[in-house]
Coordinates of C-alpha atoms in Angstrom, one line a residue:
M1 CA 26.3 -14.6 20.5
L2 CA 26.7 -11.3 19.1
V3 CA 22.9 -11.1 18.1
R4 CA 22.0 -12.1 21.9
L5 CA 24.3 -9.7 23.2
T6 CA 22.4 -6.7 21.0
Y7 CA 19.4 -8.1 22.5
I8 CA 20.4 -7.5 25.6
L9 CA 21.7 -4.0 24.9
V10 CA 18.7 -3.0 23.5
I11 CA 16.6 -3.9 26.6
F12 CA 18.9 -2.1 28.8
I13 CA 18.6 1.2 26.4
W14 CA 15.0 1.1 26.3
A15 CA 14.7 0.7 30.1
T16 CA 17.1 3.6 30.7
T17 CA 15.6 5.8 28.1
P18 CA 12.5 6.8 29.6
M19 CA 14.2 8.0 33.0
A20 CA 17.0 10.0 30.6
I21 CA 14.1 11.8 28.8
K22 CA 12.4 12.9 32.0
L23 CA 15.7 14.1 33.5
G24 CA 16.2 16.0 30.4
G25 CA 13.0 18.1 30.6
D26 CA 15.0 19.7 33.7
T27 CA 15.6 22.9 31.3
L28 CA 14.6 21.8 27.7
S29 CA 11.3 21.5 26.1
P30 CA 10.5 17.9 24.6
I31 CA 10.8 19.3 21.0
A32 CA 13.8 21.2 21.7
G33 CA 15.4 18.1 23.6
L34 CA 14.5 15.7 20.8
T35 CA 15.5 17.6 17.8
M36 CA 18.9 18.3 19.3
R37 CA 19.4 14.7 20.2
I38 CA 18.7 13.3 16.8
A39 CA 20.9 15.9 15.1
L40 CA 23.8 15.5 17.5
A41 CA 23.5 11.5 16.6
F42 CA 23.1 12.0 13.2
A43 CA 26.5 14.3 13.0
V44 CA 28.5 12.0 15.1
G45 CA 27.3 8.9 13.4
S46 CA 27.9 10.5 10.1
V47 CA 31.7 11.5 11.1
I48 CA 32.3 8.2 12.4
S49 CA 30.6 6.1 9.3
T50 CA 32.9 8.6 6.9
L51 CA 36.2 7.7 9.0
A52 CA 35.2 4.0 8.5
G53 CA 34.7 4.3 4.8
F54 CA 30.8 4.4 4.8
S55 CA 29.9 5.3 1.4
G56 CA 26.9 7.6 2.5
L57 CA 23.1 7.1 2.2
R58 CA 21.4 6.1 -1.4
I59 CA 18.5 8.3 -1.0
R60 CA 17.4 7.5 -4.7
R61 CA 17.5 3.8 -4.1
H62 CA 16.6 3.5 -0.6
W63 CA 14.4 6.5 0.2
K64 CA 11.1 4.2 1.2
L65 CA 13.2 2.5 3.9
Y66 CA 14.7 5.4 5.3
F67 CA 11.0 7.2 5.5
A68 CA 9.4 3.9 7.0
A69 CA 12.3 3.7 9.5
S70 CA 12.1 7.8 10.3
I71 CA 8.6 7.2 11.7
S72 CA 9.7 5.3 14.8
V73 CA 11.9 8.6 15.7
F74 CA 9.2 11.7 14.0
P75 CA 6.7 11.9 14.9
N76 CA 6.7 8.6 17.4
M77 CA 9.4 9.7 19.9
A78 CA 8.1 13.1 20.2
L79 CA 5.0 11.7 21.2
V80 CA 7.1 9.9 23.9
Y81 CA 9.1 13.1 24.9
F82 CA 5.9 15.0 25.5
A83 CA 4.1 11.9 27.3
A84 CA 6.9 11.6 29.7
G85 CA 6.0 15.0 30.8
Y86 CA 2.8 13.7 32.1
L87 CA 3.8 10.3 33.3
S88 CA 6.3 8.7 35.5
S89 CA 9.5 6.9 33.6
G90 CA 8.2 3.7 34.7
L91 CA 4.6 4.1 33.7
V92 CA 6.2 5.1 30.1
A93 CA 8.0 2.3 29.5
L94 CA 4.9 0.2 31.0
L95 CA 2.4 1.4 28.4
F96 CA 5.6 1.1 25.7
G97 CA 5.2 -2.7 26.5
L98 CA 1.8 -2.7 24.8
T99 CA 3.6 -2.7 21.6
P100 CA 3.7 -6.4 20.4
F101 CA -0.2 -6.2 20.9
F102 CA -0.4 -3.2 18.0
T103 CA 2.3 -5.5 16.1
A104 CA 0.1 -8.1 16.2
V105 CA -3.0 -6.3 15.0
L106 CA -1.0 -4.5 12.3
A107 CA 0.7 -7.4 10.8
R108 CA -2.1 -8.7 8.7
P109 CA -2.6 -5.3 6.9
I110 CA 1.3 -4.7 6.6
L111 CA 3.0 -7.9 6.2
G112 CA -0.1 -10.2 5.1
E113 CA 0.6 -12.5 8.0
R114 CA -2.0 -13.4 10.7
L115 CA -0.7 -13.2 14.1
L116 CA -3.9 -13.2 16.0
Q117 CA -4.0 -16.8 17.1
P118 CA -6.0 -17.4 20.3
R119 CA -3.5 -17.4 22.5
K120 CA -2.6 -13.7 21.2
V121 CA -6.3 -12.5 21.3
L122 CA -6.3 -13.8 25.1
G123 CA -3.0 -11.8 25.7
I124 CA -4.9 -8.4 24.1
V125 CA -7.5 -9.0 26.5
L126 CA -5.3 -9.4 29.7
A127 CA -3.3 -6.3 28.5
C128 CA -6.8 -4.1 27.9
L129 CA -7.7 -5.2 31.7
G130 CA -4.0 -4.1 32.8
L131 CA -4.2 -0.9 30.9
L132 CA -8.1 -0.3 32.4
C133 CA -6.6 -0.9 36.0
I134 CA -4.0 2.1 35.1
V135 CA -6.5 4.4 33.6
L136 CA -8.6 4.3 36.7
D137 CA -5.8 4.7 39.1
D138 CA -6.8 7.9 41.2
V139 CA -3.1 7.9 42.9
S140 CA -0.6 8.0 39.9
V141 CA -3.2 9.3 37.0
T142 CA -4.7 12.3 37.8
G143 CA -5.6 15.0 35.3
D144 CA -3.3 15.6 32.4
S145 CA -1.9 12.0 33.2
Y146 CA -4.7 10.8 30.8
I147 CA -2.9 12.7 27.9
G148 CA -0.2 11.1 28.6
I149 CA -1.4 7.8 28.1
G150 CA -3.6 8.7 25.0
L151 CA -0.1 9.8 23.6
M152 CA 1.9 6.6 24.7
L153 CA -1.0 4.3 22.9
L154 CA -0.8 6.6 19.7
S155 CA 3.4 6.3 20.0
N156 CA 2.7 2.3 20.1
V157 CA 0.4 2.6 16.6
L158 CA 3.2 4.6 15.1
F159 CA 6.4 2.6 16.5
S160 CA 4.8 -0.7 15.8
A161 CA 3.8 0.2 11.9
S162 CA 7.2 1.4 11.3
A163 CA 8.9 -1.9 12.4
L164 CA 6.8 -3.9 10.3
W165 CA 7.3 -2.0 7.2
V166 CA 10.9 -1.6 7.8
K167 CA 10.9 -5.6 8.3
K168 CA 8.9 -5.7 4.7
L169 CA 11.0 -3.5 2.7
N170 CA 14.1 -5.5 4.2
V171 CA 13.0 -8.6 2.6
T172 CA 13.9 -6.7 -0.9
M173 CA 16.7 -4.5 0.1
T174 CA 20.4 -5.2 1.4
V175 CA 20.9 -2.1 3.7
S176 CA 23.2 -2.0 6.8
P177 CA 21.6 -1.2 10.2
V178 CA 24.1 2.0 10.2
E179 CA 22.7 3.2 7.0
Q180 CA 18.9 2.3 8.2
A181 CA 19.7 4.5 11.4
L182 CA 21.5 7.5 9.8
G183 CA 18.8 7.4 6.9
A184 CA 16.0 7.2 9.4
M185 CA 17.6 10.5 11.6
A186 CA 18.2 12.1 8.2
F187 CA 14.5 11.8 7.1
A188 CA 13.1 12.6 10.5
L189 CA 15.2 15.6 11.2
P190 CA 13.1 18.3 8.9
G191 CA 10.0 17.6 10.5
L192 CA 11.6 17.8 14.0
L193 CA 13.3 21.3 13.3
L194 CA 10.1 22.7 11.7
S195 CA 7.8 21.4 14.5
W196 CA 10.3 23.1 17.0
V197 CA 10.5 26.3 14.6
F198 CA 6.8 26.9 13.5
L199 CA 4.5 24.7 15.9
F200 CA 6.2 25.2 19.3
G201 CA 8.1 28.2 18.9
F202 CA 12.1 28.4 19.0
E203 CA 13.6 29.7 22.1
P204 CA 17.7 29.1 23.0
P205 CA 18.0 26.1 24.8
R206 CA 19.3 26.4 28.4
F207 CA 21.5 23.7 29.9
S208 CA 21.9 22.4 33.2
S209 CA 24.3 19.7 33.9
V210 CA 21.4 17.0 34.5
S211 CA 20.0 18.0 31.0
L212 CA 23.2 18.0 29.2
G213 CA 24.2 14.8 30.7
S214 CA 20.7 13.3 29.4
L215 CA 21.2 15.0 26.0
L216 CA 24.5 13.2 25.4
Y217 CA 23.7 9.7 26.8
L218 CA 20.4 10.0 24.6
S219 CA 22.2 11.3 21.4
L220 CA 25.2 9.3 21.6
F221 CA 24.4 5.8 23.3
A222 CA 20.3 5.7 23.1
S223 CA 20.1 6.9 19.7
L224 CA 23.3 6.4 17.7
V225 CA 24.0 2.8 19.7
G226 CA 20.6 2.0 20.2
F227 CA 19.3 2.6 16.6
V228 CA 22.2 0.6 15.1
A229 CA 21.5 -2.1 17.6
Y230 CA 17.6 -2.0 17.0
Y231 CA 17.8 -2.4 13.2
T232 CA 20.3 -4.9 13.6
L233 CA 17.8 -6.8 15.6
L234 CA 15.0 -6.1 13.0
K235 CA 17.4 -7.5 10.4
H236 CA 18.5 -10.7 12.0
M237 CA 15.4 -11.7 14.3
A238 CA 11.6 -12.4 14.0
V239 CA 9.8 -9.2 14.5
E240 CA 8.0 -11.0 17.3
A241 CA 11.1 -11.7 19.1
V242 CA 12.3 -8.2 18.8
S243 CA 8.6 -7.2 20.4
L244 CA 9.4 -9.3 23.3
I245 CA 11.6 -6.7 24.7
P246 CA 9.0 -4.8 26.1
F247 CA 8.4 -7.7 28.4
I248 CA 11.7 -7.1 30.2
S249 CA 12.4 -3.6 29.9
P250 CA 9.1 -2.0 32.1
I251 CA 10.5 -3.9 35.0
V252 CA 14.1 -2.7 35.0
A253 CA 12.6 0.9 34.4
V254 CA 9.9 0.7 37.1
F255 CA 12.9 0.0 39.4
I256 CA 15.3 2.6 38.0
G257 CA 12.3 5.0 38.8
V258 CA 11.8 4.2 42.2
V259 CA 15.7 3.8 43.2
L260 CA 16.8 7.0 41.7
V261 CA 14.1 9.5 41.7
D262 CA 11.6 8.3 44.2
E263 CA 9.0 7.6 41.7
V264 CA 5.4 6.4 43.4
V265 CA 4.1 3.2 42.4
S266 CA 0.4 2.7 43.7
P267 CA -1.0 -1.0 43.9
A268 CA -3.1 -0.3 40.9
I269 CA -0.2 0.6 38.7
L270 CA 1.5 -2.6 40.0
L271 CA -1.8 -4.7 39.4
G272 CA -2.2 -2.8 36.0
G273 CA 1.5 -3.5 35.1
G274 CA 1.3 -7.3 36.3
L275 CA -1.5 -7.7 33.9
I276 CA 0.2 -6.0 31.1
L277 CA 3.1 -8.5 31.7
L278 CA 1.4 -11.3 31.9
A279 CA -0.4 -10.8 28.8
L280 CA 2.9 -10.3 27.1
A281 CA 3.8 -13.7 28.6
V282 CA 1.0 -15.3 27.1
H283 CA 1.0 -13.5 23.9
Q284 CA 4.8 -14.5 23.2
G285 CA 4.0 -17.8 24.7
F286 CA 6.5 -17.7 27.4
W287 CA 6.9 -21.4 27.4
R288 CA 8.8 -21.5 24.1
I289 CA 12.1 -19.3 23.0
P290 CA 11.3 -16.9 20.5
R291 CA 12.3 -18.1 17.0
G292 CA 14.5 -15.1 16.5
L293 CA 16.3 -16.0 20.1
A294 CA 17.0 -19.7 18.9
R295 CA 19.6 -18.6 16.6
D296 CA 22.5 -16.2 16.5
G297 CA 22.0 -14.7 13.3

């Protein structure tokens, strides 16, 4: 039961994160917002772990796992933050829903597993048609929006590769989800800080009530709680079951965007999104309960 509740929690976090990222751009640059988010989450998580008796990171023994997990933070999350500046929060979540298809393609070279069955190939074809509908939409996707789409597709590749690599390493390592989350953030922070200072130029952050609320939510809930919950799922569930989460979260994300900030959803976006969700259903075999959900772990 605990694993199933964690599954629902991750869906909620993934559905609300794109909106929180977009709201955080009120006064914060993407790289500044992300760096402070991870730094605050790591600091608070370290304090809580110390008080709870956690022994700390074992870098010499688990550095490879920390590095593999950190890819999902940097550069992956940086790409999502920059994409949010070009796309609506609902579209960001919808494009992130393409992750399972990249997972299926990359499973062979990383895990040595053959996941591209005929049903999944059909799902990939439907997803490509849905993506084509979105790209060709002249109402919601114009000009620089194509940059955002490109960033999200690259993010899908990095996130899928990271998840598969972590799953592979978890077979031979016994590492708690808390340690994985803190290790990922610790290994991602140097790249974030260096990028902020040397690539984008450091400027003292300015906060509004909206951007401050966004930062606190993303740091303490989406990052700290979300990372631990996500790595818990990776440890106790099949990768395919975890990758089913993007099937549900885009629907919630689009609804939140429309209701809270009046984001526009054009017919082409609805058609493309519908095709992507249909593709996910075909890809995952919606008539079957994913193996990872069939047990409570």
